[in-house]
Amino acid sequence: MNLDVALCPAELAGVDLTGRAAVVIDVLRATTTVTAALESGAAAVIPHATLDECRGHARREPGVLLGGERGGIKPADFDLGNSPGEYTPEKVGGKRIAFSTTNGTRALLACRGAESVLLGCLNNRAATAERLADLEADTLLVCSAKQGRPNLEDTLCAGLLVERLRELVVGMQVTDRARLSLELAHALPPTPDNLARSDHGRLMLELGLRSDIQRCAELDVRSTVGRWTGGEIII
Ligand code: MLT
């Protein structure tokens, strides 16, 4: 098994994902939120590149919930924003959710072509690593990044996935980018304080979202791992 990390989606350009597994990471907050939705019993989350695509989806499928953000804020006509705590069993149990966020869903859509696409975050880090070890495929960890530039929180999460996979998979080959992520995660663990000092963490503090940062920083607290079929994200 070979393990590599794309620090931002632009690094996918020209990369052939055929036969490989990809893990999309958006710690703050898209993949954390989708993981929470699925763990709360949502039937499926359907990613869209734009908010208007979500609205169009709702016109075709009455009953679908709209979830997501722009600039970290819930669109006024959406049912749900991008806070994992909003996605409770009462609100999303059994529901399908059309979902769009600024960076996370776009990174996910950029992974089209991979054999398997999983959604990773700090909350489900260990469960994601176990799923990858079972797949035994060459793997690319894809950081959603922020406006196309590498960010701290996704890189740290990728590093902790590298750490756990090294424990699980004997003889795994890792690239320099994977090793750099791991070294960074050891130097700067993803505590709530460290996440809050990131570029996106600071924006979230301005928006009054400190409790989201705390929740997104929780390591290995969920066993749910979303899988994108190319259409829907399901368990
Ligand atoms: C994104 O996809 O850019 C993020 O999830 C933004 C956010 O914190 O809502």
Short mmCIF file of C-alpha atoms and ligand atoms in Angstrom, two decimals:
data_model
loop_
_atom_site.label_atom_id
_atom_site.label_comp_id
_atom_site.label_asym_id
_atom_site.label_seq_id
_atom_site.Cartn_x
_atom_site.Cartn_y
_atom_site.Cartn_z
CA MET A 1 0.00 0.00 0.00
CA ASN A 2 1.26 3.48 -0.94
CA LEU A 3 0.05 6.49 1.01
CA ASP A 4 0.20 10.05 -0.25
CA VAL A 5 -1.32 13.37 0.85
CA ALA A 6 -2.63 16.17 -1.37
CA LEU A 7 -2.34 19.33 0.72
CA CYS A 8 -4.93 21.07 -1.47
CA PRO A 9 -7.26 19.92 -4.27
CA ALA A 10 -5.12 21.60 -6.97
CA GLU A 11 -2.57 18.85 -6.33
CA LEU A 12 -5.09 16.41 -7.86
CA ALA A 13 -4.59 17.97 -11.30
CA GLY A 14 -3.22 15.34 -13.64
CA VAL A 15 -3.36 12.63 -10.95
CA ASP A 16 -4.95 9.36 -12.06
CA LEU A 17 -7.13 8.14 -9.19
CA THR A 18 -8.17 4.96 -10.98
CA GLY A 19 -7.99 2.01 -8.62
CA ARG A 20 -7.03 4.20 -5.66
CA ALA A 21 -8.84 5.12 -2.47
CA ALA A 22 -9.26 8.80 -1.62
CA VAL A 23 -10.14 10.33 1.73
CA VAL A 24 -11.51 13.86 1.68
CA ILE A 25 -10.72 15.84 4.82
CA ASP A 26 -12.41 19.09 5.89
CA VAL A 27 -12.04 19.23 9.65
CA LEU A 28 -13.58 22.74 9.88
CA ARG A 29 -16.25 21.63 9.12
CA ALA A 30 -17.78 19.85 6.13
CA THR A 31 -16.54 16.28 6.64
CA THR A 32 -17.07 16.57 10.41
CA THR A 33 -20.64 17.69 9.78
CA VAL A 34 -21.42 14.99 7.20
CA THR A 35 -20.04 12.39 9.62
CA ALA A 36 -22.32 13.75 12.35
CA ALA A 37 -25.32 13.69 9.98
CA LEU A 38 -24.76 10.06 9.02
CA GLU A 39 -24.15 9.05 12.63
CA SER A 40 -27.47 10.73 13.50
CA GLY A 41 -29.23 8.48 11.00
CA ALA A 42 -29.44 10.65 7.87
CA ALA A 43 -30.26 8.37 4.94
CA ALA A 44 -27.84 10.13 2.58
CA VAL A 45 -26.02 13.40 2.02
CA ILE A 46 -25.88 14.50 -1.61
CA PRO A 47 -22.98 16.91 -2.32
CA HIS A 48 -23.42 19.77 -4.76
CA ALA A 49 -20.90 22.32 -6.02
CA THR A 50 -23.28 25.28 -5.64
CA LEU A 51 -26.15 26.44 -3.44
CA ASP A 52 -28.34 26.79 -6.54
CA GLU A 53 -27.74 23.14 -7.39
CA CYS A 54 -29.04 22.29 -3.90
CA ARG A 55 -32.14 24.41 -4.51
CA GLY A 56 -32.71 22.70 -7.85
CA HIS A 57 -32.37 19.35 -6.13
CA ALA A 58 -35.07 20.35 -3.62
CA ARG A 59 -37.44 21.26 -6.45
CA ARG A 60 -36.98 17.81 -7.99
CA GLU A 61 -37.15 15.94 -4.68
CA PRO A 62 -39.69 17.34 -2.20
CA GLY A 63 -38.75 16.48 1.37
CA VAL A 64 -35.01 16.69 0.85
CA LEU A 65 -33.34 18.96 3.44
CA LEU A 66 -30.94 21.71 2.38
CA GLY A 67 -27.68 22.01 4.33
CA GLY A 68 -24.46 23.98 4.00
CA GLU A 69 -22.84 27.39 4.16
CA ARG A 70 -21.13 30.23 2.41
CA GLY A 71 -18.65 32.29 4.38
CA GLY A 72 -19.41 29.95 7.31
CA ILE A 73 -23.03 31.14 7.45
CA LYS A 74 -26.22 29.21 6.73
CA PRO A 75 -28.05 30.50 3.63
CA ALA A 76 -31.33 32.02 4.78
CA ASP A 77 -33.50 29.59 2.81
CA PHE A 78 -31.59 26.46 3.93
CA ASP A 79 -32.83 24.11 6.66
CA LEU A 80 -29.40 23.53 8.18
CA GLY A 81 -26.02 25.26 8.27
CA ASN A 82 -22.63 23.58 8.60
CA SER A 83 -22.45 23.02 12.37
CA PRO A 84 -22.14 19.35 13.28
CA GLY A 85 -24.31 19.95 16.35
CA GLU A 86 -27.28 20.94 14.18
CA TYR A 87 -27.44 17.49 12.61
CA THR A 88 -29.32 15.73 15.41
CA PRO A 89 -31.29 12.48 15.04
CA GLU A 90 -34.50 14.51 15.53
CA LYS A 91 -33.69 16.81 12.60
CA VAL A 92 -31.97 14.48 10.13
CA GLY A 93 -32.92 10.90 11.08
CA GLY A 94 -34.10 9.09 7.93
CA LYS A 95 -33.70 12.27 5.83
CA ARG A 96 -31.79 12.95 2.64
CA ILE A 97 -29.77 16.17 2.65
CA ALA A 98 -28.63 18.21 -0.37
CA PHE A 99 -25.40 19.78 0.86
CA SER A 100 -22.94 22.40 -0.37
CA THR A 101 -20.02 24.10 1.37
CA THR A 102 -17.29 26.46 0.20
CA ASN A 103 -14.31 24.09 0.12
CA GLY A 104 -15.26 20.66 1.42
CA THR A 105 -17.87 19.57 -1.08
CA ARG A 106 -15.76 20.90 -3.96
CA ALA A 107 -12.77 18.84 -2.82
CA LEU A 108 -15.04 15.83 -2.60
CA LEU A 109 -16.31 16.31 -6.15
CA ALA A 110 -12.69 16.61 -7.33
CA CYS A 111 -12.11 13.03 -6.16
CA ARG A 112 -14.43 11.62 -8.82
CA GLY A 113 -12.61 8.78 -10.51
CA ALA A 114 -11.22 7.18 -7.36
CA GLU A 115 -12.20 3.58 -6.69
CA SER A 116 -13.42 4.47 -3.17
CA VAL A 117 -13.99 7.90 -1.65
CA LEU A 118 -14.29 8.19 2.14
CA LEU A 119 -14.94 11.25 4.32
CA GLY A 120 -12.39 11.67 7.09
CA CYS A 121 -12.11 14.07 10.01
CA LEU A 122 -10.59 14.08 13.48
CA ASN A 123 -13.83 12.69 14.96
CA ASN A 124 -13.60 9.49 12.88
CA ARG A 125 -9.82 9.33 12.32
CA ALA A 126 -9.30 5.81 13.77
CA ALA A 127 -12.40 4.37 12.05
CA THR A 128 -11.32 5.84 8.71
CA ALA A 129 -7.83 4.37 9.07
CA GLU A 130 -9.31 0.95 9.83
CA ARG A 131 -11.55 1.16 6.77
CA LEU A 132 -8.55 2.08 4.60
CA ALA A 133 -6.47 -0.75 5.99
CA ASP A 134 -9.26 -3.16 5.02
CA LEU A 135 -9.41 -1.74 1.49
CA GLU A 136 -5.68 -2.45 0.96
CA ALA A 137 -5.61 0.07 -1.91
CA ASP A 138 -3.09 2.78 -2.68
CA THR A 139 -4.50 5.83 -0.93
CA LEU A 140 -4.51 9.59 -1.34
CA LEU A 141 -5.57 11.77 1.60
CA VAL A 142 -7.06 14.94 0.10
CA CYS A 143 -7.09 18.07 2.25
CA SER A 144 -9.95 20.39 1.29
CA ALA A 145 -7.76 23.38 2.21
CA LYS A 146 -9.03 26.96 2.27
CA GLN A 147 -9.64 28.83 -0.95
CA GLY A 148 -7.19 26.57 -2.73
CA ARG A 149 -4.37 26.98 -0.21
CA PRO A 150 -3.13 24.38 2.27
CA ASN A 151 -4.51 24.84 5.75
CA LEU A 152 -3.46 23.74 9.19
CA GLU A 153 -6.37 21.65 10.40
CA ASP A 154 -6.74 19.37 7.37
CA THR A 155 -2.97 18.82 7.20
CA LEU A 156 -2.89 17.86 10.90
CA CYS A 157 -5.76 15.42 10.40
CA ALA A 158 -3.99 13.89 7.39
CA GLY A 159 -0.88 13.49 9.56
CA LEU A 160 -2.83 11.67 12.28
CA LEU A 161 -4.34 9.37 9.64
CA VAL A 162 -0.82 8.62 8.43
CA GLU A 163 0.17 7.86 12.03
CA ARG A 164 -2.67 5.38 12.59
CA LEU A 165 -2.24 3.73 9.19
CA ARG A 166 1.44 3.15 9.88
CA GLU A 167 0.40 1.22 12.97
CA LEU A 168 -2.16 -0.82 11.03
CA VAL A 169 -0.43 -1.55 7.70
CA VAL A 170 2.94 -3.26 7.76
CA GLY A 171 5.38 -2.14 5.07
CA MET A 172 3.30 0.83 3.90
CA GLN A 173 5.18 3.26 1.63
CA VAL A 174 4.66 6.93 2.48
CA THR A 175 5.53 9.98 0.40
CA ASP A 176 7.34 13.08 1.62
CA ARG A 177 4.01 14.94 1.83
CA ALA A 178 2.61 12.19 4.07
CA ARG A 179 5.69 12.35 6.31
CA LEU A 180 5.53 16.15 6.46
CA SER A 181 1.88 15.96 7.58
CA LEU A 182 2.80 13.47 10.27
CA GLU A 183 5.71 15.57 11.55
CA LEU A 184 3.46 18.63 11.67
CA ALA A 185 0.76 16.73 13.59
CA HIS A 186 3.35 15.70 16.18
CA ALA A 187 4.71 19.25 16.50
CA LEU A 188 1.30 20.89 16.65
CA PRO A 189 -1.44 18.54 17.87
CA PRO A 190 -4.98 19.53 16.75
CA THR A 191 -6.18 20.81 20.10
CA PRO A 192 -9.13 23.23 20.11
CA ASP A 193 -6.67 26.06 20.82
CA ASN A 194 -4.44 25.16 17.87
CA LEU A 195 -7.45 24.84 15.55
CA ALA A 196 -8.78 28.18 16.79
CA ARG A 197 -5.47 29.82 15.77
CA SER A 198 -5.77 28.57 12.17
CA ASP A 199 -7.00 30.92 9.41
CA HIS A 200 -10.45 29.32 9.34
CA GLY A 201 -10.53 28.92 13.12
CA ARG A 202 -10.12 32.67 13.52
CA LEU A 203 -13.02 33.30 11.13
CA MET A 204 -15.12 30.82 13.08
CA LEU A 205 -14.33 32.62 16.35
CA GLU A 206 -15.49 35.89 14.75
CA LEU A 207 -18.73 34.11 13.81
CA GLY A 208 -19.21 32.86 17.39
CA LEU A 209 -18.52 29.23 16.48
CA ARG A 210 -16.08 28.28 19.26
CA SER A 211 -18.18 25.29 20.29
CA ASP A 212 -17.98 23.95 16.71
CA ILE A 213 -14.18 24.13 16.89
CA GLN A 214 -14.22 22.16 20.13
CA ARG A 215 -16.45 19.50 18.63
CA CYS A 216 -14.43 19.27 15.41
CA ALA A 217 -11.21 18.80 17.44
CA GLU A 218 -12.45 15.65 19.22
CA LEU A 219 -10.24 12.75 18.14
CA ASP A 220 -11.57 9.23 17.48
CA VAL A 221 -15.01 9.79 19.02
CA ARG A 222 -17.09 8.48 16.08
CA SER A 223 -17.16 5.15 14.31
CA THR A 224 -19.15 6.33 11.29
CA VAL A 225 -17.28 6.78 8.01
CA GLY A 226 -19.18 8.28 5.06
CA ARG A 227 -18.58 6.80 1.61
CA TRP A 228 -19.31 8.76 -1.57
CA THR A 229 -20.80 6.57 -4.27
CA GLY A 230 -20.30 9.24 -6.93
CA GLY A 231 -23.86 10.41 -6.26
CA GLU A 232 -24.63 10.14 -2.56
CA ILE A 233 -22.67 9.96 0.64
CA ILE A 234 -23.86 7.00 2.68
CA ILE A 235 -22.46 4.76 5.40
C1 MLT B 1 -15.91 24.59 3.83
O1 MLT B 1 -16.35 23.65 3.14
O2 MLT B 1 -15.28 25.53 3.35
C2 MLT B 1 -16.12 24.64 5.33
O3 MLT B 1 -16.75 23.53 5.78
C3 MLT B 1 -16.53 26.00 5.82
C4 MLT B 1 -17.25 26.06 7.15
O4 MLT B 1 -16.66 26.10 8.22
O5 MLT B 1 -18.47 26.12 7.16
#
